[in-house]
Amino acid sequence: MTPNSPMSFRPNRTAGILGWCLVAAVILAGCSSPVTEAAPTPEASAAIPAPAASATPPPTAVAGAVEAPQSEAEAIAAGTAAMQTYLDIRAEIEVNHPADSTAIDAVAMGEAAEIVHKVATSNTLQGLTSAGSYAFDATSAYANDLTASDGTVYPFGHAQLEGCMSSEGISVTDANGSPVEMNPNRRGIVQVSVYYVAGESRWLLMNLESRDSAPC
């Protein structure tokens, strides 16, 4: 079966400097300008590659096959769980093995995965060491149908979440073991798009964006 690809939903890709700093966890003082990523095309989404091997496998609840959602409530619950797992794996990468960020590919693709790869690479090159975890509190959510590139409709196959993401639980030290100065604002409202990939029986994050740098 060909994995379904998101066709019916295209979120706003606006992100300010503060939003990029929050989402990408560029938490040093003096954040750089935001980086614009190319949106994944339906054709690319329809050919999702198998996750690369990693020293830290994702939790089995996400890695294992899951049934397609039968209701909006099930889709929202699954999407929320996928977001939390994404943050847990992201923290695990940054804390324990930033040189190998491939584990994130089991739960995310496109820009959501690229954010983690970029941060992990940057931390490795700068000799930074992280500790702690990320937090996300959903304040609103809905689910709708997902239409695959072959025209197949998957009821409740797309979950859209909005809520407050915080990197306040993350601390960083430099190569000398000295604490790194943090960006003073590390909380913001983000929008999260999660899709059910029927061909692989799993949920994947595809978009993680700030909402016009709105604080929370």
Coordinates of C-alpha atoms in Angstrom, one line a residue:
M1 CA 0.0 0.0 0.0
T2 CA 1.4 3.4 -0.9
P3 CA 1.8 5.7 2.2
N4 CA -0.7 8.5 2.2
S5 CA 0.6 12.0 1.8
P6 CA -0.9 15.3 3.1
M7 CA -2.9 17.0 0.4
S8 CA -5.8 18.7 2.0
F9 CA -4.0 20.9 4.6
R10 CA -1.4 23.6 4.1
P11 CA -0.7 25.6 7.3
N12 CA 0.6 29.1 7.4
R13 CA 4.4 29.0 7.3
T14 CA 5.0 32.4 8.8
A15 CA 7.6 32.4 11.6
G16 CA 9.3 35.4 13.2
I17 CA 12.8 35.5 14.6
L18 CA 11.5 34.8 18.1
G19 CA 9.5 31.9 16.8
W20 CA 12.4 30.3 15.0
C21 CA 14.5 30.7 18.2
L22 CA 11.9 28.9 20.2
V23 CA 11.1 26.1 17.7
A24 CA 14.7 25.4 16.7
A25 CA 15.9 25.8 20.3
V26 CA 18.6 28.3 19.4
I27 CA 18.8 29.4 23.0
L28 CA 22.0 31.3 23.1
A29 CA 21.9 35.0 23.5
G30 CA 21.8 36.8 20.2
C31 CA 19.7 34.5 18.1
S32 CA 20.5 34.3 14.4
S33 CA 18.0 35.1 11.7
P34 CA 15.3 32.5 10.9
V35 CA 15.9 29.8 8.4
T36 CA 13.3 29.2 5.8
E37 CA 12.7 25.6 4.8
A38 CA 11.2 24.3 1.6
A39 CA 7.8 22.8 2.2
P40 CA 7.7 19.0 1.4
T41 CA 5.8 18.3 -1.8
P42 CA 3.0 15.7 -2.0
E43 CA 5.2 13.5 -4.2
A44 CA 8.0 13.6 -1.6
S45 CA 5.6 12.9 1.2
A46 CA 4.2 9.9 -0.7
A47 CA 7.6 8.3 -0.6
I48 CA 8.6 8.5 3.0
P49 CA 11.9 6.7 3.6
A50 CA 12.3 4.1 6.3
P51 CA 13.9 5.5 9.5
A52 CA 17.6 5.2 9.7
A53 CA 19.1 3.0 12.4
S54 CA 19.8 4.7 15.6
A55 CA 21.6 3.9 18.9
T56 CA 18.6 5.2 20.7
P57 CA 15.4 3.6 19.2
P58 CA 12.1 5.5 19.7
P59 CA 9.5 4.2 22.1
T60 CA 7.7 1.1 20.8
A61 CA 4.4 2.8 21.2
V62 CA 5.4 5.1 18.3
A63 CA 7.7 2.7 16.4
G64 CA 5.2 -0.1 16.3
A65 CA 2.2 -0.3 14.0
V66 CA -0.9 1.6 15.2
E67 CA -4.4 1.4 13.9
A68 CA -5.9 4.2 11.9
P69 CA -8.0 6.6 14.0
Q70 CA -11.7 6.0 14.2
S71 CA -12.7 9.4 15.6
E72 CA -11.5 12.9 16.0
A73 CA -10.8 12.2 19.7
E74 CA -8.6 9.3 18.8
A75 CA -6.7 11.3 16.2
I76 CA -6.1 14.2 18.6
A77 CA -4.9 11.8 21.4
A78 CA -2.6 10.1 18.9
G79 CA -1.3 13.4 17.6
T80 CA -0.7 14.8 21.1
A81 CA 1.2 11.6 22.0
A82 CA 3.3 11.8 18.9
M83 CA 4.2 15.4 19.7
Q84 CA 5.3 14.4 23.2
T85 CA 7.4 11.5 21.9
Y86 CA 9.0 13.9 19.4
L87 CA 10.0 16.2 22.2
D88 CA 11.3 13.3 24.3
I89 CA 13.4 12.0 21.5
R90 CA 14.7 15.4 20.6
A91 CA 15.8 16.0 24.2
E92 CA 17.4 12.5 24.3
I93 CA 19.4 13.4 21.1
E94 CA 20.6 16.8 22.4
V95 CA 21.5 15.5 25.8
N96 CA 23.1 12.1 25.1
H97 CA 24.2 11.9 21.5
P98 CA 23.9 15.1 19.4
A99 CA 26.3 13.6 16.8
D100 CA 23.6 11.1 15.8
S101 CA 20.2 12.6 15.3
T102 CA 18.7 9.9 13.1
A103 CA 16.3 8.7 15.8
I104 CA 14.0 11.7 15.1
D105 CA 13.3 10.3 11.6
A106 CA 11.1 7.6 13.2
V107 CA 8.6 10.2 14.4
A108 CA 9.0 13.2 12.1
M109 CA 9.9 14.3 8.6
G110 CA 10.3 17.5 6.6
E111 CA 10.9 20.6 8.6
A112 CA 10.0 19.0 12.0
A113 CA 12.9 16.6 11.5
E114 CA 15.2 19.1 10.0
I115 CA 15.0 21.4 13.0
V116 CA 16.3 18.6 15.2
H117 CA 19.1 17.7 12.8
K118 CA 20.2 21.3 12.5
V119 CA 20.3 21.9 16.3
A120 CA 22.1 18.7 17.0
T121 CA 24.7 19.4 14.3
S122 CA 25.2 23.0 15.7
N123 CA 25.6 21.8 19.2
T124 CA 28.1 19.1 18.2
L125 CA 30.2 21.6 16.2
Q126 CA 30.2 24.1 19.1
G127 CA 30.9 21.5 21.7
L128 CA 27.7 22.3 23.6
T129 CA 26.2 19.9 26.1
S130 CA 22.5 20.0 26.9
A131 CA 20.5 18.7 29.9
G132 CA 16.8 18.6 30.7
S133 CA 13.6 18.3 28.6
Y134 CA 11.1 20.2 26.5
A135 CA 7.4 20.8 27.4
F136 CA 4.3 21.2 25.4
D137 CA 0.8 22.0 26.6
A138 CA -1.9 21.8 24.0
T139 CA -4.6 24.5 24.2
S140 CA -6.7 23.6 21.1
A141 CA -6.8 20.8 18.6
Y142 CA -8.9 19.3 15.9
A143 CA -8.7 16.5 13.3
N144 CA -9.9 16.2 9.7
D145 CA -9.7 13.9 6.8
L146 CA -6.5 13.3 4.9
T147 CA -6.5 12.8 1.1
A148 CA -3.7 10.7 -0.3
S149 CA -2.0 11.4 -3.6
D150 CA -3.9 8.4 -5.1
G151 CA -7.2 9.9 -4.0
T152 CA -7.8 7.7 -1.0
V153 CA -9.4 9.5 1.9
Y154 CA -8.3 8.6 5.4
P155 CA -10.9 9.8 8.0
F156 CA -9.3 11.8 10.8
G157 CA -5.8 11.2 9.3
H158 CA -4.6 14.7 10.1
A159 CA -4.4 16.2 13.6
Q160 CA -3.7 19.9 14.1
L161 CA -2.5 21.0 17.5
E162 CA -1.9 24.4 19.0
G163 CA -0.3 25.1 22.4
C164 CA 2.5 26.4 24.4
M165 CA 6.0 25.0 23.8
S166 CA 8.8 25.7 26.3
S167 CA 12.5 25.0 26.3
E168 CA 12.9 26.4 29.8
G169 CA 13.7 22.9 31.0
I170 CA 16.8 22.8 28.8
S171 CA 20.2 24.0 30.1
V172 CA 23.4 24.2 28.1
T173 CA 27.1 24.2 29.0
D174 CA 29.9 25.0 26.6
A175 CA 33.0 22.9 25.9
N176 CA 34.7 24.3 29.0
G177 CA 31.7 23.2 31.2
S178 CA 30.5 26.8 31.8
P179 CA 26.8 27.6 31.7
V180 CA 25.6 29.1 28.4
E181 CA 23.5 32.3 28.6
M182 CA 20.0 31.5 27.6
N183 CA 17.6 33.5 25.4
P184 CA 15.3 35.2 28.0
N185 CA 12.1 34.2 26.2
R186 CA 11.9 30.5 25.6
R187 CA 8.1 30.0 25.6
G188 CA 5.8 30.5 22.7
I189 CA 2.7 29.3 20.9
V190 CA 3.3 26.7 18.2
Q191 CA 1.2 24.9 15.7
V192 CA 1.8 21.3 15.1
S193 CA 0.7 19.2 12.2
V194 CA 0.7 15.4 12.6
Y195 CA -0.3 13.0 9.9
Y196 CA -1.3 9.3 9.9
V197 CA 0.8 7.4 7.3
A198 CA -1.4 4.5 6.5
G199 CA 1.3 2.6 4.5
E200 CA 3.5 2.5 7.6
S201 CA 0.7 2.5 10.2
R202 CA 2.2 5.3 12.2
W203 CA 1.9 9.0 12.9
L204 CA 4.5 11.5 11.8
L205 CA 5.1 15.2 12.6
M206 CA 5.5 17.2 9.5
N207 CA 5.2 20.9 10.6
L208 CA 6.2 22.6 13.8
E209 CA 5.8 26.4 13.5
S210 CA 5.5 29.4 15.7
R211 CA 2.3 31.5 15.5
D212 CA 3.6 34.9 14.7
S213 CA 6.0 34.8 17.7
A214 CA 3.0 34.8 20.1
P215 CA 4.1 34.4 23.7
C216 CA 2.4 32.1 26.2

